[in-house]
Tab-separated table of C-alpha atoms in Angstrom:
chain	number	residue	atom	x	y	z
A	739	UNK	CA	94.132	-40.385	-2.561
A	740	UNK	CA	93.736	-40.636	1.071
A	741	UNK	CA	90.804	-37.650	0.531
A	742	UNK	CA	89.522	-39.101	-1.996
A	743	UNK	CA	88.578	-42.040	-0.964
A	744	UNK	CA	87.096	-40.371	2.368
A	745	UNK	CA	84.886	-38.094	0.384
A	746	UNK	CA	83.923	-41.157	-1.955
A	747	UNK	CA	82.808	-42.664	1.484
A	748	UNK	CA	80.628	-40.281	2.379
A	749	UNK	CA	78.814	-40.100	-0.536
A	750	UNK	CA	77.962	-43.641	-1.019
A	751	UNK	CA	77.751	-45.056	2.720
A	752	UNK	CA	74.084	-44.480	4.562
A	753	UNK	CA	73.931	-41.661	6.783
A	754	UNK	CA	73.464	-43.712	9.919
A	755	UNK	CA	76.970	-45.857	9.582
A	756	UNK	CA	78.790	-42.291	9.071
A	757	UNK	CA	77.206	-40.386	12.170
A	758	UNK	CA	77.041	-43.881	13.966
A	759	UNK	CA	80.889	-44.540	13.672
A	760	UNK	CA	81.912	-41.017	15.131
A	761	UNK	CA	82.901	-41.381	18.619
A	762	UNK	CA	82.887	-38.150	19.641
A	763	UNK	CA	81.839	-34.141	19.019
A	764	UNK	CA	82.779	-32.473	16.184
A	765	UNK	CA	84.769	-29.253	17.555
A	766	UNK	CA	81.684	-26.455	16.629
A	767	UNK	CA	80.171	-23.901	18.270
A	768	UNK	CA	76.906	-26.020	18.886
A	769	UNK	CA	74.293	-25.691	16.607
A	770	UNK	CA	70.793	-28.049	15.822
A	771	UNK	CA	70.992	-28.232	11.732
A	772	UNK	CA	68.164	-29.410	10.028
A	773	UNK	CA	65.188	-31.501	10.949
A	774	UNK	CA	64.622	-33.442	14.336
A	775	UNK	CA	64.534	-36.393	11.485
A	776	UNK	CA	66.822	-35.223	8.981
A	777	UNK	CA	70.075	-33.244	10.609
A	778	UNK	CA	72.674	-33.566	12.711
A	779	UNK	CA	74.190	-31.983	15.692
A	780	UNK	CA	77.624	-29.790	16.094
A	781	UNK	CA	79.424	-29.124	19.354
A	782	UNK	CA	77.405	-31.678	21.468
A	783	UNK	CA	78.154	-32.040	24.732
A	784	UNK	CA	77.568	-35.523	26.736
A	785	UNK	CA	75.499	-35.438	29.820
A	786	UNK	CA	77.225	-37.232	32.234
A	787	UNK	CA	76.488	-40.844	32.964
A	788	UNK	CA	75.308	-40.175	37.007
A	789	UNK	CA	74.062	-37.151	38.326
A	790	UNK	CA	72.355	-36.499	41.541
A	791	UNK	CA	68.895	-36.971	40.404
A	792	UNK	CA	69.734	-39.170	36.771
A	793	UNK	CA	71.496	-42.032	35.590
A	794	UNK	CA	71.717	-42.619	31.516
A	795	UNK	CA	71.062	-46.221	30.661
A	796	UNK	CA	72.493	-48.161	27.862
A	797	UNK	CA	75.661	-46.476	27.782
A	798	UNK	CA	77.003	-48.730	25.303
A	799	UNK	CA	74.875	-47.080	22.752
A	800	UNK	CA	77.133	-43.491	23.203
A	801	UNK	CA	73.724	-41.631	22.598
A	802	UNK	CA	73.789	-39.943	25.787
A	803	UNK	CA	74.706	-36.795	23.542
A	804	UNK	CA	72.667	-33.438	22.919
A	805	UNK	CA	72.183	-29.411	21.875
A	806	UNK	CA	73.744	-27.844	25.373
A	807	UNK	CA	70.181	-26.715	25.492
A	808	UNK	CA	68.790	-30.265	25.963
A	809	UNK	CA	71.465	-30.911	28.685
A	810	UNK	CA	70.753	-28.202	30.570
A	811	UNK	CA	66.772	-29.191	30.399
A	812	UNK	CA	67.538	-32.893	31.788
A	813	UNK	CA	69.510	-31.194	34.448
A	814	UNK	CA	67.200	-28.858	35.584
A	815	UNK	CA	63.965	-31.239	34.683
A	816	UNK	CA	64.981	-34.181	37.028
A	817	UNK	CA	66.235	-31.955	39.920
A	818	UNK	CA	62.229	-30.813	39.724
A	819	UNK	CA	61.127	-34.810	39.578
A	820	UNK	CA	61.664	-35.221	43.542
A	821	UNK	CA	59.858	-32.182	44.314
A	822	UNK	CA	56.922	-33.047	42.815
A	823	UNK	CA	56.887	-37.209	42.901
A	824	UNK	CA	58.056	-39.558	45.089
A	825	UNK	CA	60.664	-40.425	42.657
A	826	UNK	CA	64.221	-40.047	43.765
A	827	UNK	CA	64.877	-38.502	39.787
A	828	UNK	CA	64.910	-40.291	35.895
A	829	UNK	CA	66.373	-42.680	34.298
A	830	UNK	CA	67.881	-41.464	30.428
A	831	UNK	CA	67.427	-43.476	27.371
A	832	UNK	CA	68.867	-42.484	24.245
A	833	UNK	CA	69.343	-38.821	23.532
A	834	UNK	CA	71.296	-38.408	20.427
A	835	UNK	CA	74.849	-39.432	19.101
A	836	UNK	CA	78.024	-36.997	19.267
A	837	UNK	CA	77.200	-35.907	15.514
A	838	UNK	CA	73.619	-36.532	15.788
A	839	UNK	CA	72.393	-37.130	12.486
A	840	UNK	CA	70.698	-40.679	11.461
A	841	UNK	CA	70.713	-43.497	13.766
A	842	UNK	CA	71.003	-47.769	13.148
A	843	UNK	CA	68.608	-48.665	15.041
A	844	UNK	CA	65.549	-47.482	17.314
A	845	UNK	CA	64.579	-43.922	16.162
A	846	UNK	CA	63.888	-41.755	12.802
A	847	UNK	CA	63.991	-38.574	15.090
A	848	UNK	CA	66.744	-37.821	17.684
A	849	UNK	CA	69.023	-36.305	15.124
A	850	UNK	CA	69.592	-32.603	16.035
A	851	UNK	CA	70.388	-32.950	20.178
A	852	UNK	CA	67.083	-31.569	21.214
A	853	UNK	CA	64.980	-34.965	21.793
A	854	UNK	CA	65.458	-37.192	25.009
A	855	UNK	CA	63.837	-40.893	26.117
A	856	UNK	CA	63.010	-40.564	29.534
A	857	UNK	CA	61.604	-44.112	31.153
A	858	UNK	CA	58.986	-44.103	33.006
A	859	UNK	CA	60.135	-45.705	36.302
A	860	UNK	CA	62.229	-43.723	38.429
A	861	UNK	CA	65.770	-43.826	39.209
A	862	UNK	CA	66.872	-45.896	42.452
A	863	UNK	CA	68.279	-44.399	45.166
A	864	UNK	CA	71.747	-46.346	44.708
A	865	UNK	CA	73.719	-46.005	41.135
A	866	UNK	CA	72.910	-48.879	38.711
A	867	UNK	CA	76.254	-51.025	37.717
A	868	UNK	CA	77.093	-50.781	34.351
A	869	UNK	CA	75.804	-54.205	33.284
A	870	UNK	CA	72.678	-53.131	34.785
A	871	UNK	CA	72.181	-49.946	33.116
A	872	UNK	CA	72.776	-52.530	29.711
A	873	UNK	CA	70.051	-55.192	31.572
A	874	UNK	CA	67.835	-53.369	33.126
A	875	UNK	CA	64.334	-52.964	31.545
A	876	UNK	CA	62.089	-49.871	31.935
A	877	UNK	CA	58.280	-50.761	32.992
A	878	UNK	CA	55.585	-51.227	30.850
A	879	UNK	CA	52.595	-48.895	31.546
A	880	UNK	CA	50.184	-50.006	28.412
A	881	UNK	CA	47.362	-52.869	29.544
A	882	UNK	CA	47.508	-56.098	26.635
A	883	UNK	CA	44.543	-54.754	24.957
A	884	UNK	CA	46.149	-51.432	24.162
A	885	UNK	CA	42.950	-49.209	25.535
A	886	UNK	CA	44.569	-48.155	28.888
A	887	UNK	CA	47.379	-47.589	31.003
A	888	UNK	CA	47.680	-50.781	33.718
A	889	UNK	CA	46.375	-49.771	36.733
A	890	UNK	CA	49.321	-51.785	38.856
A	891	UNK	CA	51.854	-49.386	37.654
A	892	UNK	CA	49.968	-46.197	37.141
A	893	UNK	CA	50.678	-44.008	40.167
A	894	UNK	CA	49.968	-40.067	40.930
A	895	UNK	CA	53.731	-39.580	40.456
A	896	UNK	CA	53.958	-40.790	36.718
A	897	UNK	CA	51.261	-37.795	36.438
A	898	UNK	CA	53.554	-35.701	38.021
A	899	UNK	CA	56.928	-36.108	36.006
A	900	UNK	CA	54.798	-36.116	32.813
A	901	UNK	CA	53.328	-32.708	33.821
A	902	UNK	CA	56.588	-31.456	35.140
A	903	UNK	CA	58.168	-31.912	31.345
A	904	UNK	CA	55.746	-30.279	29.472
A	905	UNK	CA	55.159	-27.196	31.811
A	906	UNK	CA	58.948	-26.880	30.919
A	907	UNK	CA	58.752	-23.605	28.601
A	908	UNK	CA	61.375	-25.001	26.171
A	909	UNK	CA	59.467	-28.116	25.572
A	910	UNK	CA	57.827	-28.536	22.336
A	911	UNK	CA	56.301	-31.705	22.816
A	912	UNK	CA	56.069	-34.794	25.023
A	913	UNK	CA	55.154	-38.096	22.679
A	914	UNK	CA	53.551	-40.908	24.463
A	915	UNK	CA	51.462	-44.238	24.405
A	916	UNK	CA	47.803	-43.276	23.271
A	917	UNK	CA	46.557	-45.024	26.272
A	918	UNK	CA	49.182	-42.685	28.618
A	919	UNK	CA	47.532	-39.561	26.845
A	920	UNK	CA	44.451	-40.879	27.935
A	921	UNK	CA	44.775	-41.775	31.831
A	922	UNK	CA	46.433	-38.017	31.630
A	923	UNK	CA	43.142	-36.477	30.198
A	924	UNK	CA	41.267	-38.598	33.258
A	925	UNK	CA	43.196	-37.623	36.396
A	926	UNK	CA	44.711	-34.168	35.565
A	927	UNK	CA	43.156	-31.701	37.601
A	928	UNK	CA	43.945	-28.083	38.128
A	929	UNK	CA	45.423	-26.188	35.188
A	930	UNK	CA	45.217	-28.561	32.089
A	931	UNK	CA	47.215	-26.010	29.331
A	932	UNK	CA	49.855	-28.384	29.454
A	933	UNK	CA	48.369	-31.569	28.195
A	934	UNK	CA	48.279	-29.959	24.787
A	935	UNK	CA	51.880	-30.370	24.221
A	936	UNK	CA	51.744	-34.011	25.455
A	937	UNK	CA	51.136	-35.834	21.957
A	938	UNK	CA	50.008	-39.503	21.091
A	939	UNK	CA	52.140	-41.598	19.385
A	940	UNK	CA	52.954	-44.677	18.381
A	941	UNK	CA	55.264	-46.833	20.682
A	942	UNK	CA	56.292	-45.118	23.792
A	943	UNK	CA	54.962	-47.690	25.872
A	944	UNK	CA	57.959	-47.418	28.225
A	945	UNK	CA	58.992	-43.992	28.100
A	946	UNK	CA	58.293	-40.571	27.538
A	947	UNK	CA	60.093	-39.189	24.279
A	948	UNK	CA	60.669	-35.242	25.378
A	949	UNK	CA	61.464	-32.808	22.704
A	950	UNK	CA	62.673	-28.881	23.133
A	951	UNK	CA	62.304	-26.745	20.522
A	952	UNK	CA	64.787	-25.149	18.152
A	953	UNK	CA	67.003	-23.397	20.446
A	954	UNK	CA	68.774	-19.128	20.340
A	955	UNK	CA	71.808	-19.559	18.396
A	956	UNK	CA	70.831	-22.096	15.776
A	957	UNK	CA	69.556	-20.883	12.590
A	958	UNK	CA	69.243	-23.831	10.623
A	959	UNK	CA	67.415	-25.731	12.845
A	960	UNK	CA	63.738	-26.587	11.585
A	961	UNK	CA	61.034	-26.226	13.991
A	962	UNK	CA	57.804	-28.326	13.967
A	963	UNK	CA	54.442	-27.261	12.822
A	964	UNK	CA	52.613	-25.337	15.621
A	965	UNK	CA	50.756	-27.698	18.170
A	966	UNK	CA	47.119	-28.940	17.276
A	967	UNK	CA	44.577	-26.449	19.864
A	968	UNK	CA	43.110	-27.700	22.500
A	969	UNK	CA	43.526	-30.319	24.637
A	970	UNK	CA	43.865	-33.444	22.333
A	971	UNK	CA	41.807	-35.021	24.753
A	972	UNK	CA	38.349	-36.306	24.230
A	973	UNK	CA	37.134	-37.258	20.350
A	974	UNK	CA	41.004	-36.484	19.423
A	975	UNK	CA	41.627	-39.730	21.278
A	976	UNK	CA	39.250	-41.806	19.599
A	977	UNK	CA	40.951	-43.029	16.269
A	978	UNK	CA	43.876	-44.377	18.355
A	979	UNK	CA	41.629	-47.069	19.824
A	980	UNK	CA	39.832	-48.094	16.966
A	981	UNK	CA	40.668	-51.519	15.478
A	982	UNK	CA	42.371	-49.591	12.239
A	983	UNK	CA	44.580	-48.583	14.675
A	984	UNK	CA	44.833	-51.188	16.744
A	985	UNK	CA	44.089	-54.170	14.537
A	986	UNK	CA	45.139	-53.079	11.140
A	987	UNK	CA	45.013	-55.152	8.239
A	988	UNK	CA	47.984	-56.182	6.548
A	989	UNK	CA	48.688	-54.527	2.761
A	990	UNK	CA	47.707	-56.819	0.076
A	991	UNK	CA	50.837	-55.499	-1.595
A	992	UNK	CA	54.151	-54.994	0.764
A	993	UNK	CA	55.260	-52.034	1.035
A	994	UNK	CA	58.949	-51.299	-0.322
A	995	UNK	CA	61.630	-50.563	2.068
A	996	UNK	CA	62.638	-46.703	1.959
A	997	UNK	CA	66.342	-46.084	0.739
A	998	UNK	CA	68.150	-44.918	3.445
A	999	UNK	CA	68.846	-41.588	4.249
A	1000	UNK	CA	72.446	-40.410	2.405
A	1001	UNK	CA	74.699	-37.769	3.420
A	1002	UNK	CA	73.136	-35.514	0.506
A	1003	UNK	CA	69.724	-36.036	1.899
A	1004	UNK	CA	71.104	-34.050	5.102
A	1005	UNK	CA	71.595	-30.027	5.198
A	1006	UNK	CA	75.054	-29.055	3.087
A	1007	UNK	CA	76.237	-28.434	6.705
A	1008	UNK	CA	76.424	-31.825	8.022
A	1009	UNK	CA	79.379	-32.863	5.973
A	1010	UNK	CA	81.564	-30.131	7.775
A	1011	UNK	CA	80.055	-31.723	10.901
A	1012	UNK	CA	81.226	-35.013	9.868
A	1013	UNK	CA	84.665	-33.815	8.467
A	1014	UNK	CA	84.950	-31.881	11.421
A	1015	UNK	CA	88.076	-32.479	14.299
């Protein structure tokens, strides 16, 4: 009865309250299953919450989780930040949750282990408390009108750390503010091949969202559609500032909410995640 009723669960509870209420990895070789929207994530591991050049930040989310892959990429990415910047290293956001999969609140994506917030302040040179790294709030870099970055808090070393992550060679794509994309395209200099994988998007207005692409070892993992060419800087930039961007108007009919996702919506593979010890 006692199986029953689990597998009744997990076919009529949303996806998110099922991968949201596990606590901890399922015991998998690690693999990234399915979409960066639509999968989940076996043998996780958690990067820790201090390191010498990171600190994770709302730790009572448990979303400090990812593909060993992505670990090893924060690692090695923020020991890089202080030798290019004048930062001391990052500060984490959410990464994913110890099953992946959907999440309650804050993201569609994030669901595989292979997608990381990073803010874009940089970490202080003492440890944030615990309450702080609940309290603290990451620094806007978007001006009101929405058609630059504000130059108070634009600095040569935001540059830097966004350039550092996308020269990474297992980064796939760096998603940020339209108006970030656009003080990028200004003030890069030098070798500019990396500012194609740095992609406008919605939101972002805090933080860089950093994603690696499907990693060895994972052959269900979906990869995303080969990046636009060029630069995306220029006329690629334009429709992001125009006022049906910017100013849109509101439907004359509401759009319905979308169902959420279910566990049969997910790869078959996700319920052994979930079932998993």
């Amino acid at each position: 009865m006692a199986q029953q009723a689990a597998a009744s669960r997990l076919d009529t509870v949303p996806a998110r309250q099922l991968f949201g209420a596990a606590k901890g990895p399922s015991s998998m070789p690690e693999q990234s299953i399915g979409f960066y929207s639509k999968g989940c994530l076996a043998g996780a591991e958690a990067l820790p919450i201090t390191g010498a050049s990171w600190q994770v930040m709302r730790l009572s989310r448990n979303r400090n989780w990812g593909h060993p892959a992505l670990i090893a990429f924060l690692e090695r990415f923020s020991a890089k930040v202080p030798q290019v910047s004048d930062w001391p290293g990052i500060l984490v956001g959410d990464m994913s949750q110890p099953r992946g999969g959907p999440m309650s609140s804050g993201h569609a994506s994030h669901q595989v282990g292979l997608d990381a917030d990073i803010w874009l302040m940089p970490m202080p040179k003492r440890p944030f408390t615990r309450e702080e790294r609940e309290k603290v709030s990451a620094t806007m870099i978007v001006r009101p009108d929405r058609l630059d970055v504000d130059a108070k808090v634009w600095t040569p070393s935001l540059l830097a750390v966004i350039r550092a992550a996308a020269q990474d060679p297992e980064v796939e794509r760096v998603l940020v503010n339209a108006a970030i994309k656009k003080a990028l395209c200004r003030d890069a200099t030098g070798e500019r091949g990396w500012l194609q994988k740095v992609r406008p998007y919605w939101g972002h207005d805090y933080h860089m969202h950093v994603r690696l692409a499907c990693p060895a070892g994972s052959a269900d993992c979906r990869p995303q559609a080969a990046v636009t060419p060029g630069d995306g800087c220029g006329e690629a930039l334009d429709w992001w500032f125009s006022d049906e961007n910017l100013h849109p108007k509101p439907p004359k009919v509401p759009p319905k909410p979308k169902p959420p996702l279910m566990l049969k919506d997910l790869p078959s593979a996700c319920r052994q995640v979930l079932l998993a010890k």
